[in-house]
CSV table of C-alpha atoms in Angstrom, one decimal:
chain,number,residue,atom,x,y,z
A,1,MET,CA,-46.0,-8.2,16.2
A,2,GLU,CA,-49.6,-8.1,15.2
A,3,ASN,CA,-51.8,-5.1,14.4
A,4,ALA,CA,-53.2,-5.1,18.0
A,5,GLU,CA,-49.7,-4.8,19.4
A,6,LEU,CA,-48.8,-2.1,16.9
A,7,GLN,CA,-51.9,-0.2,17.9
A,8,ALA,CA,-50.9,-0.4,21.6
A,9,LEU,CA,-47.3,0.6,20.8
A,10,MET,CA,-48.4,3.6,18.7
A,11,GLU,CA,-50.7,4.8,21.5
A,12,SER,CA,-47.9,4.5,24.1
A,13,VAL,CA,-45.3,6.3,21.9
A,14,SER,CA,-47.8,9.1,21.2
A,15,VAL,CA,-48.4,9.6,24.9
A,16,GLU,CA,-44.7,9.3,25.9
A,17,TYR,CA,-43.2,11.7,23.2
A,18,PHE,CA,-46.1,14.0,22.4
A,19,GLY,CA,-48.2,14.0,25.6
A,20,LYS,CA,-51.3,13.4,23.4
A,21,SER,CA,-53.4,10.3,22.7
A,22,PHE,CA,-53.5,8.5,19.4
A,23,SER,CA,-57.2,7.8,18.8
A,24,HIS,CA,-57.2,6.4,15.3
A,25,GLN,CA,-56.1,3.1,13.8
A,26,ALA,CA,-52.5,1.9,13.3
A,27,ARG,CA,-51.9,-1.1,11.1
A,28,PHE,CA,-49.3,-2.9,9.1
A,29,ASN,CA,-49.3,-2.7,5.3
A,30,ALA,CA,-47.0,-5.2,3.7
A,31,ARG,CA,-47.6,-3.6,0.3
A,32,LEU,CA,-45.4,-0.6,1.3
A,33,ARG,CA,-42.1,-1.1,-0.4
A,34,THR,CA,-39.9,2.0,-0.2
A,35,THR,CA,-41.4,3.8,2.8
A,36,GLY,CA,-41.3,3.0,6.5
A,37,GLY,CA,-44.8,4.3,7.2
A,38,ARG,CA,-47.5,6.6,5.9
A,39,TYR,CA,-50.1,8.9,7.5
A,40,LEU,CA,-53.5,8.8,5.7
A,41,LEU,CA,-55.0,12.3,5.6
A,42,ARG,CA,-58.6,11.4,5.2
A,43,SER,CA,-59.0,8.7,7.8
A,44,HIS,CA,-56.1,9.9,10.1
A,45,ASP,CA,-54.9,6.3,10.2
A,46,ILE,CA,-51.2,5.3,10.1
A,47,GLU,CA,-49.8,2.4,8.1
A,48,MET,CA,-46.5,0.9,8.9
A,49,ASN,CA,-44.1,-1.2,6.8
A,50,PRO,CA,-43.5,-4.5,8.6
A,51,LYS,CA,-40.2,-5.0,6.7
A,52,TYR,CA,-38.6,-2.1,8.6
A,53,LEU,CA,-39.4,-3.8,11.9
A,54,SER,CA,-37.9,-7.1,10.8
A,55,THR,CA,-34.9,-5.5,9.1
A,56,PHE,CA,-33.9,-2.7,11.5
A,57,GLY,CA,-35.5,-3.7,14.8
A,58,LYS,CA,-37.9,-2.1,17.3
A,59,ALA,CA,-35.8,1.0,18.1
A,60,GLU,CA,-35.6,2.2,14.4
A,61,PHE,CA,-39.3,1.3,14.0
A,62,ILE,CA,-40.2,3.6,16.9
A,63,GLN,CA,-38.3,6.4,15.2
A,64,ILE,CA,-40.4,5.9,12.1
A,65,MET,CA,-43.6,5.9,14.3
A,66,LYS,CA,-42.6,9.2,15.8
A,67,HIS,CA,-42.1,10.7,12.3
A,68,GLU,CA,-45.6,9.5,11.3
A,69,LEU,CA,-47.1,10.8,14.6
A,70,CYS,CA,-45.6,14.2,13.8
A,71,HIS,CA,-47.7,14.3,10.6
A,72,TYR,CA,-50.7,13.0,12.6
A,73,HIS,CA,-50.7,15.5,15.5
A,74,LEU,CA,-49.9,18.5,13.4
A,75,HIS,CA,-52.6,17.7,10.8
A,76,LEU,CA,-55.2,17.3,13.6
A,77,GLU,CA,-54.1,20.7,15.0
A,78,ASN,CA,-54.4,22.4,11.6
A,79,ARG,CA,-50.7,23.2,11.6
A,80,GLY,CA,-48.1,22.6,8.9
A,81,TYR,CA,-47.8,18.8,8.6
A,82,LYS,CA,-45.9,18.5,5.3
A,83,HIS,CA,-42.2,17.8,5.1
A,84,ARG,CA,-41.4,21.3,4.0
A,85,ASP,CA,-43.3,23.1,6.8
A,86,ALA,CA,-41.4,24.7,9.7
A,87,ASP,CA,-43.9,23.3,12.2
A,88,PHE,CA,-43.2,19.8,11.1
A,89,ARG,CA,-39.4,20.2,11.1
A,90,ASN,CA,-39.5,21.8,14.6
A,91,LEU,CA,-41.7,19.0,16.0
A,92,LEU,CA,-39.3,16.4,14.5
A,93,ARG,CA,-36.4,18.1,16.3
A,94,GLU,CA,-38.3,18.3,19.6
A,95,VAL,CA,-39.2,14.5,19.7
A,96,GLY,CA,-36.0,13.4,18.1
A,97,ALA,CA,-37.6,11.8,15.0
A,98,PRO,CA,-35.7,11.4,11.8
A,99,ARG,CA,-36.7,13.3,8.6
A,100,PHE,CA,-36.0,10.2,6.5
A,101,CYS,CA,-35.9,6.5,7.4
A,102,LYS,CA,-32.9,4.3,6.6
A,103,PRO,CA,-32.9,2.9,3.1
A,104,ILE,CA,-33.9,-0.8,2.9
A,105,GLU,CA,-32.0,-3.2,0.6
A,106,MET,CA,-34.3,-4.9,-1.9
A,107,GLU,CA,-33.5,-7.7,-4.4
A,108,LYS,CA,-34.0,-6.8,-8.0
A,109,ASN,CA,-34.2,-9.1,-11.0
A,110,LEU,CA,-32.3,-7.6,-13.9
A,111,HIS,CA,-32.3,-8.8,-17.5
A,112,GLY,CA,-29.1,-8.9,-19.5
A,113,TYR,CA,-28.6,-8.1,-23.2
A,114,ALA,CA,-25.6,-8.2,-25.5
A,115,CYS,CA,-24.9,-6.9,-29.0
A,116,LYS,CA,-24.1,-9.6,-31.6
A,117,LYS,CA,-21.9,-7.2,-33.5
A,118,CYS,CA,-19.7,-5.3,-31.0
A,119,GLY,CA,-20.3,-7.4,-27.9
A,120,THR,CA,-21.5,-4.6,-25.7
A,121,SER,CA,-23.6,-5.9,-22.8
A,122,PHE,CA,-26.0,-4.1,-20.5
A,123,MET,CA,-28.6,-4.8,-17.9
A,124,ARG,CA,-32.3,-3.6,-17.7
A,125,GLN,CA,-35.0,-3.8,-15.0
A,126,ARG,CA,-37.7,-4.5,-17.6
A,127,LYS,CA,-37.5,-7.3,-20.2
A,128,MET,CA,-37.6,-5.9,-23.7
A,129,ASN,CA,-38.4,-7.3,-27.2
A,130,VAL,CA,-34.9,-7.6,-28.8
A,131,SER,CA,-36.4,-7.6,-32.3
A,132,ARG,CA,-37.6,-4.0,-31.9
A,133,TYR,CA,-34.4,-2.5,-30.6
A,134,ARG,CA,-30.8,-2.2,-31.8
A,135,CYS,CA,-27.4,-1.5,-30.1
A,136,GLY,CA,-26.9,2.2,-29.4
A,137,ARG,CA,-23.2,2.0,-30.0
A,138,CYS,CA,-23.0,0.2,-33.4
A,139,GLY,CA,-26.6,-0.5,-34.6
A,140,GLY,CA,-26.2,-4.3,-34.3
A,141,LYS,CA,-28.8,-6.8,-33.3
A,142,LEU,CA,-29.4,-7.6,-29.6
A,143,VAL,CA,-29.5,-11.0,-27.9
A,144,TYR,CA,-31.1,-11.7,-24.5
A,145,SER,CA,-28.4,-13.1,-22.2
A,146,GLY,CA,-30.7,-14.1,-19.3
A,147,GLN,CA,-32.0,-12.9,-16.0
A,148,LYS,CA,-29.8,-12.2,-13.0
A,149,LYS,CA,-31.4,-12.6,-9.6
A,150,GLY,CA,-30.5,-11.1,-6.3
A,151,MET,CA,-29.0,-7.8,-7.4
A,152,GLN,CA,-29.1,-5.3,-4.6
A,153,ALA,CA,-30.9,-2.0,-5.0
A,154,SER,CA,-31.3,0.6,-2.3
A,155,PHE,CA,-34.5,2.6,-1.9
A,156,ASN,CA,-35.1,5.5,0.4
A,157,GLU,CA,-38.3,6.8,2.0
A,158,LYS,CA,-39.6,10.3,1.6
């Protein structure tokens, strides 16, 4: 799906579920990592995460579009558009949009470390300088044991 197709789909979903036109821009943003979509307050544009379309399919993607369109229409009407607002929650219920999108599994690279003295091993997301740190259990020196690829981590949207 290209940005032009996304724009057409966003306009049709807006008319079908809200009875109102979507007159701003919808586009894909591949830099989004942990969120399905985002409504931009200043420009009134909506950015969508293409990974959610490829991972969960068009039906779930439309659910995320409905969620973002709730923010869009309420903000343009000067009503409560934030997640905590009653107007927002009521509109979500009316159109059948989810409050949160499904979590997407992402691969994380983890770094392994072991203590020379007691043998305790642990993993970290960030690589650290072993000469500056000691084992928390016994105070022994640490050794870098390598990088593990493909660890699964789950992130949720809003």
